[in-house]
């Protein structure tokens, strides 16, 4: 299946980054599994409405392992897949920036849930870097404000319950209907609309490969399910030599690319 794929779209989730020391949300040791209150505190409404929630968020960010995390072999496998010329897009639910750090081209990465590496002012819209804001926290500020207007800074990561950027979602949908293989890796496929991308890919005719430690609601429509650790399984999959185009019986056809229609 992997050898035969010519245009692969990947959908990745927290499970890709757990080997880098970043806890997931819904797994057995997940942030929200262990502390359901943390999920309720992750809404924009509670963040904007409560100074204590914001102070706690800044303390949590400053202590978060994401700032020291390094990519693991699962991230590097997707960078290798891109270099092989078969990656259509890398759609991720992760906000940690580790795909880019592993060598994936930023324009190939579709960050469904935004990025935790940036800040934006909710009052004037000024963008900034999370690193700069956290340096102010480490220097003693309990809530760094907007350098331009003094407004509230938030992370550019999408908060719980917040709608996704429509343009980002459009790019993700375009990529899943324009592949012959969708690889969903390290995602529980329980969060919409990200999970629905798997059904969309399948409807559009792509084969679906699910690589996840736990069962997902989409396992039934997958062509194959891989339960092995991603840091082992993904490099092995990507190392499989593709079938030579000259040996193929059928031309590439994707629903999303009219130039492949015959
Ligand atoms: Zn501002």
PDB file of C-alpha atoms and ligand atoms in Angstrom:
ATOM      1  CA  UNK A   1       0.000   0.000   0.000  1.00  0.00           C
ATOM      2  CA  UNK A   2       2.707   2.447   0.946  1.00  0.00           C
ATOM      3  CA  UNK A   3       4.864   1.423  -1.999  1.00  0.00           C
ATOM      4  CA  UNK A   4       1.974   2.002  -4.364  1.00  0.00           C
ATOM      5  CA  UNK A   5       1.052   5.465  -3.075  1.00  0.00           C
ATOM      6  CA  UNK A   6       2.072   8.386  -5.254  1.00  0.00           C
ATOM      7  CA  UNK A   7       0.420  11.335  -3.567  1.00  0.00           C
ATOM      8  CA  UNK A   8       0.244  11.040   0.207  1.00  0.00           C
ATOM      9  CA  UNK A   9      -1.498  13.394   2.602  1.00  0.00           C
ATOM     10  CA  UNK A  10      -0.677  12.965   6.272  1.00  0.00           C
ATOM     11  CA  UNK A  11      -2.868  13.881   9.225  1.00  0.00           C
ATOM     12  CA  UNK A  12      -0.948  13.932  12.489  1.00  0.00           C
ATOM     13  CA  UNK A  13      -1.928  14.358  16.105  1.00  0.00           C
ATOM     14  CA  UNK A  14      -0.488  14.450  19.592  1.00  0.00           C
ATOM     15  CA  UNK A  15       0.737  10.836  19.433  1.00  0.00           C
ATOM     16  CA  UNK A  16       3.462  11.910  16.989  1.00  0.00           C
ATOM     17  CA  UNK A  17       4.935  14.218  19.634  1.00  0.00           C
ATOM     18  CA  UNK A  18       4.605  12.076  22.783  1.00  0.00           C
ATOM     19  CA  UNK A  19       8.009  10.488  22.011  1.00  0.00           C
ATOM     20  CA  UNK A  20       9.385  14.044  22.176  1.00  0.00           C
ATOM     21  CA  UNK A  21       8.143  14.352  25.751  1.00  0.00           C
ATOM     22  CA  UNK A  22       4.997  16.359  25.003  1.00  0.00           C
ATOM     23  CA  UNK A  23       1.967  14.839  26.757  1.00  0.00           C
ATOM     24  CA  UNK A  24      -1.166  14.272  24.663  1.00  0.00           C
ATOM     25  CA  UNK A  25      -4.653  15.321  25.763  1.00  0.00           C
ATOM     26  CA  UNK A  26      -6.831  12.216  25.604  1.00  0.00           C
ATOM     27  CA  UNK A  27      -4.455   9.249  25.910  1.00  0.00           C
ATOM     28  CA  UNK A  28      -4.120   7.218  29.129  1.00  0.00           C
ATOM     29  CA  UNK A  29      -1.585   9.744  30.536  1.00  0.00           C
ATOM     30  CA  UNK A  30      -3.178  12.701  28.760  1.00  0.00           C
ATOM     31  CA  UNK A  31      -3.453  16.194  30.190  1.00  0.00           C
ATOM     32  CA  UNK A  32      -7.240  16.180  30.059  1.00  0.00           C
ATOM     33  CA  UNK A  33      -7.600  12.534  31.106  1.00  0.00           C
ATOM     34  CA  UNK A  34      -5.746  13.280  34.329  1.00  0.00           C
ATOM     35  CA  UNK A  35      -7.223  16.750  34.899  1.00  0.00           C
ATOM     36  CA  UNK A  36     -10.658  17.289  33.265  1.00  0.00           C
ATOM     37  CA  UNK A  37     -10.792  20.824  34.746  1.00  0.00           C
ATOM     38  CA  UNK A  38      -7.825  21.791  32.537  1.00  0.00           C
ATOM     39  CA  UNK A  39     -10.024  21.218  29.468  1.00  0.00           C
ATOM     40  CA  UNK A  40     -12.740  23.579  30.739  1.00  0.00           C
ATOM     41  CA  UNK A  41     -10.080  26.218  31.446  1.00  0.00           C
ATOM     42  CA  UNK A  42      -8.841  25.997  27.860  1.00  0.00           C
ATOM     43  CA  UNK A  43     -11.717  28.025  26.385  1.00  0.00           C
ATOM     44  CA  UNK A  44     -11.337  31.541  24.999  1.00  0.00           C
ATOM     45  CA  UNK A  45     -14.193  32.776  27.164  1.00  0.00           C
ATOM     46  CA  UNK A  46     -12.573  31.726  30.439  1.00  0.00           C
ATOM     47  CA  UNK A  47      -9.168  32.961  29.218  1.00  0.00           C
ATOM     48  CA  UNK A  48     -10.392  36.440  28.314  1.00  0.00           C
ATOM     49  CA  UNK A  49     -12.755  36.746  31.246  1.00  0.00           C
ATOM     50  CA  UNK A  50     -10.527  35.724  34.131  1.00  0.00           C
ATOM     51  CA  UNK A  51      -7.144  37.202  35.031  1.00  0.00           C
ATOM     52  CA  UNK A  52      -6.345  34.185  37.230  1.00  0.00           C
ATOM     53  CA  UNK A  53      -6.929  31.810  34.296  1.00  0.00           C
ATOM     54  CA  UNK A  54      -4.505  33.880  32.189  1.00  0.00           C
ATOM     55  CA  UNK A  55      -1.851  33.970  34.928  1.00  0.00           C
ATOM     56  CA  UNK A  56      -2.180  30.198  35.330  1.00  0.00           C
ATOM     57  CA  UNK A  57      -1.910  29.803  31.543  1.00  0.00           C
ATOM     58  CA  UNK A  58       1.318  31.829  31.445  1.00  0.00           C
ATOM     59  CA  UNK A  59       2.797  29.792  34.327  1.00  0.00           C
ATOM     60  CA  UNK A  60       1.819  26.562  32.545  1.00  0.00           C
ATOM     61  CA  UNK A  61       3.282  27.747  29.226  1.00  0.00           C
ATOM     62  CA  UNK A  62       6.543  28.810  30.848  1.00  0.00           C
ATOM     63  CA  UNK A  63       6.898  25.358  32.438  1.00  0.00           C
ATOM     64  CA  UNK A  64       5.710  23.388  29.375  1.00  0.00           C
ATOM     65  CA  UNK A  65       8.095  20.779  27.949  1.00  0.00           C
ATOM     66  CA  UNK A  66       7.307  21.951  24.388  1.00  0.00           C
ATOM     67  CA  UNK A  67       9.960  24.698  24.572  1.00  0.00           C
ATOM     68  CA  UNK A  68      12.727  22.169  25.135  1.00  0.00           C
ATOM     69  CA  UNK A  69      11.281  19.422  22.937  1.00  0.00           C
ATOM     70  CA  UNK A  70      13.175  18.070  19.957  1.00  0.00           C
ATOM     71  CA  UNK A  71      11.644  16.246  16.974  1.00  0.00           C
ATOM     72  CA  UNK A  72      11.682  12.438  17.133  1.00  0.00           C
ATOM     73  CA  UNK A  73      12.022   9.854  14.335  1.00  0.00           C
ATOM     74  CA  UNK A  74       8.274  10.076  13.585  1.00  0.00           C
ATOM     75  CA  UNK A  75       8.605  13.789  12.724  1.00  0.00           C
ATOM     76  CA  UNK A  76      11.744  13.121  10.696  1.00  0.00           C
ATOM     77  CA  UNK A  77       9.933  10.367   8.756  1.00  0.00           C
ATOM     78  CA  UNK A  78       7.466  12.944   7.402  1.00  0.00           C
ATOM     79  CA  UNK A  79      10.328  15.272   6.432  1.00  0.00           C
ATOM     80  CA  UNK A  80      11.916  12.307   4.598  1.00  0.00           C
ATOM     81  CA  UNK A  81       8.589  11.548   2.911  1.00  0.00           C
ATOM     82  CA  UNK A  82       8.439  15.139   1.659  1.00  0.00           C
ATOM     83  CA  UNK A  83      11.985  14.866   0.270  1.00  0.00           C
ATOM     84  CA  UNK A  84      10.958  11.705  -1.592  1.00  0.00           C
ATOM     85  CA  UNK A  85       8.483  13.860  -3.548  1.00  0.00           C
ATOM     86  CA  UNK A  86       5.364  11.891  -2.594  1.00  0.00           C
ATOM     87  CA  UNK A  87       3.936  14.150   0.139  1.00  0.00           C
ATOM     88  CA  UNK A  88       0.941  16.259  -0.914  1.00  0.00           C
ATOM     89  CA  UNK A  89       0.538  17.999   2.459  1.00  0.00           C
ATOM     90  CA  UNK A  90       1.178  17.467   6.144  1.00  0.00           C
ATOM     91  CA  UNK A  91      -1.990  18.349   8.026  1.00  0.00           C
ATOM     92  CA  UNK A  92      -1.408  18.454  11.768  1.00  0.00           C
ATOM     93  CA  UNK A  93      -3.493  18.976  14.880  1.00  0.00           C
ATOM     94  CA  UNK A  94      -0.284  19.688  16.801  1.00  0.00           C
ATOM     95  CA  UNK A  95       0.664  23.218  17.764  1.00  0.00           C
ATOM     96  CA  UNK A  96       4.262  22.444  18.804  1.00  0.00           C
ATOM     97  CA  UNK A  97       6.061  23.317  15.560  1.00  0.00           C
ATOM     98  CA  UNK A  98       8.079  20.073  15.696  1.00  0.00           C
ATOM     99  CA  UNK A  99       7.280  19.049  12.101  1.00  0.00           C
ATOM    100  CA  UNK A 100       8.925  22.253  10.865  1.00  0.00           C
ATOM    101  CA  UNK A 101      11.790  21.798  13.327  1.00  0.00           C
ATOM    102  CA  UNK A 102      12.313  18.288  11.889  1.00  0.00           C
ATOM    103  CA  UNK A 103      12.747  19.723   8.393  1.00  0.00           C
ATOM    104  CA  UNK A 104       9.238  19.792   6.911  1.00  0.00           C
ATOM    105  CA  UNK A 105       8.770  22.845   4.685  1.00  0.00           C
ATOM    106  CA  UNK A 106       6.509  25.319   6.550  1.00  0.00           C
ATOM    107  CA  UNK A 107       4.291  25.816   3.477  1.00  0.00           C
ATOM    108  CA  UNK A 108       3.641  22.040   3.388  1.00  0.00           C
ATOM    109  CA  UNK A 109       2.437  21.977   7.004  1.00  0.00           C
ATOM    110  CA  UNK A 110      -1.240  22.805   7.517  1.00  0.00           C
ATOM    111  CA  UNK A 111      -1.651  23.640  11.208  1.00  0.00           C
ATOM    112  CA  UNK A 112      -5.335  22.923  11.856  1.00  0.00           C
ATOM    113  CA  UNK A 113      -5.165  24.073  15.451  1.00  0.00           C
ATOM    114  CA  UNK A 114      -2.768  26.973  14.900  1.00  0.00           C
ATOM    115  CA  UNK A 115       0.632  27.273  16.508  1.00  0.00           C
ATOM    116  CA  UNK A 116       1.761  27.727  20.098  1.00  0.00           C
ATOM    117  CA  UNK A 117       4.942  29.417  18.887  1.00  0.00           C
ATOM    118  CA  UNK A 118       3.208  32.759  18.299  1.00  0.00           C
ATOM    119  CA  UNK A 119       1.129  35.305  20.200  1.00  0.00           C
ATOM    120  CA  UNK A 120      -1.487  37.763  19.009  1.00  0.00           C
ATOM    121  CA  UNK A 121      -3.032  40.734  20.830  1.00  0.00           C
ATOM    122  CA  UNK A 122      -6.800  40.285  21.214  1.00  0.00           C
ATOM    123  CA  UNK A 123      -7.254  44.071  21.196  1.00  0.00           C
ATOM    124  CA  UNK A 124      -5.079  45.367  18.315  1.00  0.00           C
ATOM    125  CA  UNK A 125      -4.107  42.151  16.501  1.00  0.00           C
ATOM    126  CA  UNK A 126      -0.338  42.707  16.774  1.00  0.00           C
ATOM    127  CA  UNK A 127       1.536  39.455  16.228  1.00  0.00           C
ATOM    128  CA  UNK A 128       4.474  38.437  18.394  1.00  0.00           C
ATOM    129  CA  UNK A 129       6.583  35.441  19.330  1.00  0.00           C
ATOM    130  CA  UNK A 130       5.690  33.219  22.260  1.00  0.00           C
ATOM    131  CA  UNK A 131       9.373  32.962  23.075  1.00  0.00           C
ATOM    132  CA  UNK A 132       9.579  36.738  23.663  1.00  0.00           C
ATOM    133  CA  UNK A 133       6.447  36.688  25.842  1.00  0.00           C
ATOM    134  CA  UNK A 134       7.781  33.776  27.919  1.00  0.00           C
ATOM    135  CA  UNK A 135      11.084  35.570  28.445  1.00  0.00           C
ATOM    136  CA  UNK A 136       9.048  38.323  30.105  1.00  0.00           C
ATOM    137  CA  UNK A 137       7.305  35.717  32.295  1.00  0.00           C
ATOM    138  CA  UNK A 138      10.674  34.272  33.271  1.00  0.00           C
ATOM    139  CA  UNK A 139      11.826  37.819  34.097  1.00  0.00           C
ATOM    140  CA  UNK A 140       9.001  38.097  36.617  1.00  0.00           C
ATOM    141  CA  UNK A 141       5.866  39.363  34.819  1.00  0.00           C
ATOM    142  CA  UNK A 142       2.791  37.310  35.715  1.00  0.00           C
ATOM    143  CA  UNK A 143       0.902  38.370  32.572  1.00  0.00           C
ATOM    144  CA  UNK A 144       2.881  39.913  29.705  1.00  0.00           C
ATOM    145  CA  UNK A 145       0.711  42.482  27.889  1.00  0.00           C
ATOM    146  CA  UNK A 146       0.774  43.672  24.264  1.00  0.00           C
ATOM    147  CA  UNK A 147       3.902  45.806  23.664  1.00  0.00           C
ATOM    148  CA  UNK A 148       1.917  47.943  21.185  1.00  0.00           C
ATOM    149  CA  UNK A 149      -1.293  48.726  23.109  1.00  0.00           C
ATOM    150  CA  UNK A 150      -1.188  47.047  26.524  1.00  0.00           C
ATOM    151  CA  UNK A 151      -3.948  44.609  25.503  1.00  0.00           C
ATOM    152  CA  UNK A 152      -4.328  40.929  26.348  1.00  0.00           C
ATOM    153  CA  UNK A 153      -1.948  38.570  24.553  1.00  0.00           C
ATOM    154  CA  UNK A 154      -3.103  35.111  23.587  1.00  0.00           C
ATOM    155  CA  UNK A 155      -1.398  32.160  21.943  1.00  0.00           C
ATOM    156  CA  UNK A 156      -1.950  31.648  18.209  1.00  0.00           C
ATOM    157  CA  UNK A 157      -2.971  28.066  19.048  1.00  0.00           C
ATOM    158  CA  UNK A 158      -6.706  27.435  18.686  1.00  0.00           C
ATOM    159  CA  UNK A 159      -8.375  27.109  22.076  1.00  0.00           C
ATOM    160  CA  UNK A 160     -10.825  24.397  23.079  1.00  0.00           C
ATOM    161  CA  UNK A 161     -14.232  25.004  21.487  1.00  0.00           C
ATOM    162  CA  UNK A 162     -12.928  27.761  19.217  1.00  0.00           C
ATOM    163  CA  UNK A 163     -13.719  27.496  15.469  1.00  0.00           C
ATOM    164  CA  UNK A 164     -10.844  26.706  13.116  1.00  0.00           C
ATOM    165  CA  UNK A 165      -9.526  29.210  10.594  1.00  0.00           C
ATOM    166  CA  UNK A 166     -11.722  28.597   7.489  1.00  0.00           C
ATOM    167  CA  UNK A 167      -8.787  29.059   5.092  1.00  0.00           C
ATOM    168  CA  UNK A 168      -6.687  26.514   6.976  1.00  0.00           C
ATOM    169  CA  UNK A 169      -9.588  24.062   6.936  1.00  0.00           C
ATOM    170  CA  UNK A 170     -10.058  24.660   3.199  1.00  0.00           C
ATOM    171  CA  UNK A 171      -6.392  23.810   2.552  1.00  0.00           C
ATOM    172  CA  UNK A 172      -6.705  20.647   4.656  1.00  0.00           C
ATOM    173  CA  UNK A 173      -9.823  19.501   2.798  1.00  0.00           C
ATOM    174  CA  UNK A 174      -8.219  20.222  -0.579  1.00  0.00           C
ATOM    175  CA  UNK A 175      -5.218  18.082   0.423  1.00  0.00           C
ATOM    176  CA  UNK A 176      -7.252  15.068   1.588  1.00  0.00           C
ATOM    177  CA  UNK A 177      -9.382  14.906  -1.572  1.00  0.00           C
ATOM    178  CA  UNK A 178      -6.224  15.198  -3.660  1.00  0.00           C
ATOM    179  CA  UNK A 179      -4.272  12.169  -2.438  1.00  0.00           C
ATOM    180  CA  UNK A 180      -4.263   8.454  -3.158  1.00  0.00           C
ATOM    181  CA  UNK A 181      -3.247   7.605   0.419  1.00  0.00           C
ATOM    182  CA  UNK A 182      -4.166   9.328   3.655  1.00  0.00           C
ATOM    183  CA  UNK A 183      -1.921   8.459   6.602  1.00  0.00           C
ATOM    184  CA  UNK A 184      -3.491   9.368   9.941  1.00  0.00           C
ATOM    185  CA  UNK A 185      -0.800   9.090  12.617  1.00  0.00           C
ATOM    186  CA  UNK A 186      -0.938   9.618  16.356  1.00  0.00           C
ATOM    187  CA  UNK A 187      -4.470  10.957  16.443  1.00  0.00           C
ATOM    188  CA  UNK A 188      -7.442   9.515  18.323  1.00  0.00           C
ATOM    189  CA  UNK A 189      -9.720  10.890  15.542  1.00  0.00           C
ATOM    190  CA  UNK A 190     -12.251  12.100  18.094  1.00  0.00           C
ATOM    191  CA  UNK A 191     -11.994  15.860  17.429  1.00  0.00           C
ATOM    192  CA  UNK A 192     -14.019  17.378  14.621  1.00  0.00           C
ATOM    193  CA  UNK A 193     -13.574  18.673  12.045  1.00  0.00           C
ATOM    194  CA  UNK A 194     -10.080  17.128  11.950  1.00  0.00           C
ATOM    195  CA  UNK A 195     -11.362  13.561  12.322  1.00  0.00           C
ATOM    196  CA  UNK A 196     -13.867  14.048   9.503  1.00  0.00           C
ATOM    197  CA  UNK A 197     -10.964  14.571   7.098  1.00  0.00           C
ATOM    198  CA  UNK A 198     -10.410  10.800   7.230  1.00  0.00           C
ATOM    199  CA  UNK A 199     -13.968  10.081   6.093  1.00  0.00           C
ATOM    200  CA  UNK A 200     -13.626  12.746   3.399  1.00  0.00           C
ATOM    201  CA  UNK A 201     -10.415  11.192   2.068  1.00  0.00           C
ATOM    202  CA  UNK A 202     -12.046   7.770   1.986  1.00  0.00           C
ATOM    203  CA  UNK A 203     -15.135   9.094   0.193  1.00  0.00           C
ATOM    204  CA  UNK A 204     -12.855  10.755  -2.363  1.00  0.00           C
ATOM    205  CA  UNK A 205     -11.277   7.374  -3.096  1.00  0.00           C
ATOM    206  CA  UNK A 206      -8.043   7.480  -1.118  1.00  0.00           C
ATOM    207  CA  UNK A 207      -6.763   4.479   0.782  1.00  0.00           C
ATOM    208  CA  UNK A 208      -6.553   5.161   4.515  1.00  0.00           C
ATOM    209  CA  UNK A 209      -3.735   4.014   6.782  1.00  0.00           C
ATOM    210  CA  UNK A 210      -4.256   4.626  10.503  1.00  0.00           C
ATOM    211  CA  UNK A 211      -1.221   4.498  12.801  1.00  0.00           C
ATOM    212  CA  UNK A 212      -2.310   4.977  16.400  1.00  0.00           C
ATOM    213  CA  UNK A 213      -1.703   3.283  19.738  1.00  0.00           C
ATOM    214  CA  UNK A 214      -5.421   3.141  20.614  1.00  0.00           C
ATOM    215  CA  UNK A 215      -8.416   2.164  18.441  1.00  0.00           C
ATOM    216  CA  UNK A 216     -10.110   5.066  16.606  1.00  0.00           C
ATOM    217  CA  UNK A 217     -13.714   5.510  15.379  1.00  0.00           C
ATOM    218  CA  UNK A 218     -12.381   5.349  11.792  1.00  0.00           C
ATOM    219  CA  UNK A 219     -10.531   2.021  12.023  1.00  0.00           C
ATOM    220  CA  UNK A 220     -13.435   0.330  10.212  1.00  0.00           C
ATOM    221  CA  UNK A 221     -12.921   2.291   7.001  1.00  0.00           C
ATOM    222  CA  UNK A 222      -9.128   2.062   7.092  1.00  0.00           C
ATOM    223  CA  UNK A 223      -7.375  -0.170   4.591  1.00  0.00           C
ATOM    224  CA  UNK A 224      -4.843  -0.936   7.311  1.00  0.00           C
ATOM    225  CA  UNK A 225      -4.281  -0.119  10.976  1.00  0.00           C
ATOM    226  CA  UNK A 226      -0.812  -0.007  12.563  1.00  0.00           C
ATOM    227  CA  UNK A 227      -0.534  -0.144  16.362  1.00  0.00           C
ATOM    228  CA  UNK A 228       3.254  -0.100  16.751  1.00  0.00           C
ATOM    229  CA  UNK A 229       5.110   2.892  18.253  1.00  0.00           C
ATOM    230  CA  UNK A 230       5.185   5.655  15.650  1.00  0.00           C
ATOM    231  CA  UNK A 231       8.874   6.457  16.113  1.00  0.00           C
ATOM    232  CA  UNK A 232       9.579   2.907  14.866  1.00  0.00           C
ATOM    233  CA  UNK A 233       6.785   2.275  12.401  1.00  0.00           C
ATOM    234  CA  UNK A 234       6.793   5.549  10.428  1.00  0.00           C
ATOM    235  CA  UNK A 235      10.503   5.515   9.466  1.00  0.00           C
ATOM    236  CA  UNK A 236      10.061   1.908   8.289  1.00  0.00           C
ATOM    237  CA  UNK A 237       7.012   2.788   6.194  1.00  0.00           C
ATOM    238  CA  UNK A 238       8.708   5.801   4.612  1.00  0.00           C
ATOM    239  CA  UNK A 239      11.779   3.690   3.801  1.00  0.00           C
ATOM    240  CA  UNK A 240       9.683   1.312   1.636  1.00  0.00           C
ATOM    241  CA  UNK A 241      10.721   1.902  -1.951  1.00  0.00           C
ATOM    242  CA  UNK A 242       7.866   3.187  -4.133  1.00  0.00           C
ATOM    243  CA  UNK A 243       6.686   1.180  -7.124  1.00  0.00           C
ATOM    244  CA  UNK A 244       8.326   2.470 -10.281  1.00  0.00           C
ATOM    245  CA  UNK A 245       5.846   4.457 -12.372  1.00  0.00           C
ATOM    246  CA  UNK A 246       6.786   2.398 -15.440  1.00  0.00           C
ATOM    247  CA  UNK A 247       5.567  -0.768 -13.681  1.00  0.00           C
ATOM    248  CA  UNK A 248       2.130   0.611 -12.879  1.00  0.00           C
ATOM    249  CA  UNK A 249      -0.997  -0.678 -14.531  1.00  0.00           C
ATOM    250  CA  UNK A 250      -3.254   2.270 -13.618  1.00  0.00           C
ATOM    251  CA  UNK A 251      -2.671   6.027 -13.888  1.00  0.00           C
ATOM    252  CA  UNK A 252      -2.928   8.249 -10.809  1.00  0.00           C
ATOM    253  CA  UNK A 253      -6.439   9.575 -10.284  1.00  0.00           C
ATOM    254  CA  UNK A 254      -7.491  11.860  -7.451  1.00  0.00           C
ATOM    255  CA  UNK A 255     -10.864  13.453  -6.907  1.00  0.00           C
ATOM    256  CA  UNK A 256      -9.321  16.827  -6.099  1.00  0.00           C
ATOM    257  CA  UNK A 257      -7.060  17.153  -9.138  1.00  0.00           C
ATOM    258  CA  UNK A 258      -8.953  17.367 -12.462  1.00  0.00           C
ATOM    259  CA  UNK A 259      -5.669  16.982 -14.389  1.00  0.00           C
ATOM    260  CA  UNK A 260      -5.572  13.350 -13.229  1.00  0.00           C
ATOM    261  CA  UNK A 261      -9.093  12.568 -14.442  1.00  0.00           C
ATOM    262  CA  UNK A 262      -9.189  10.247 -17.415  1.00  0.00           C
TER     263      UNK A 262
HETATM  264 ZN1  LIG B   1      -2.304  45.227  21.201  1.00  0.00          ZN
END
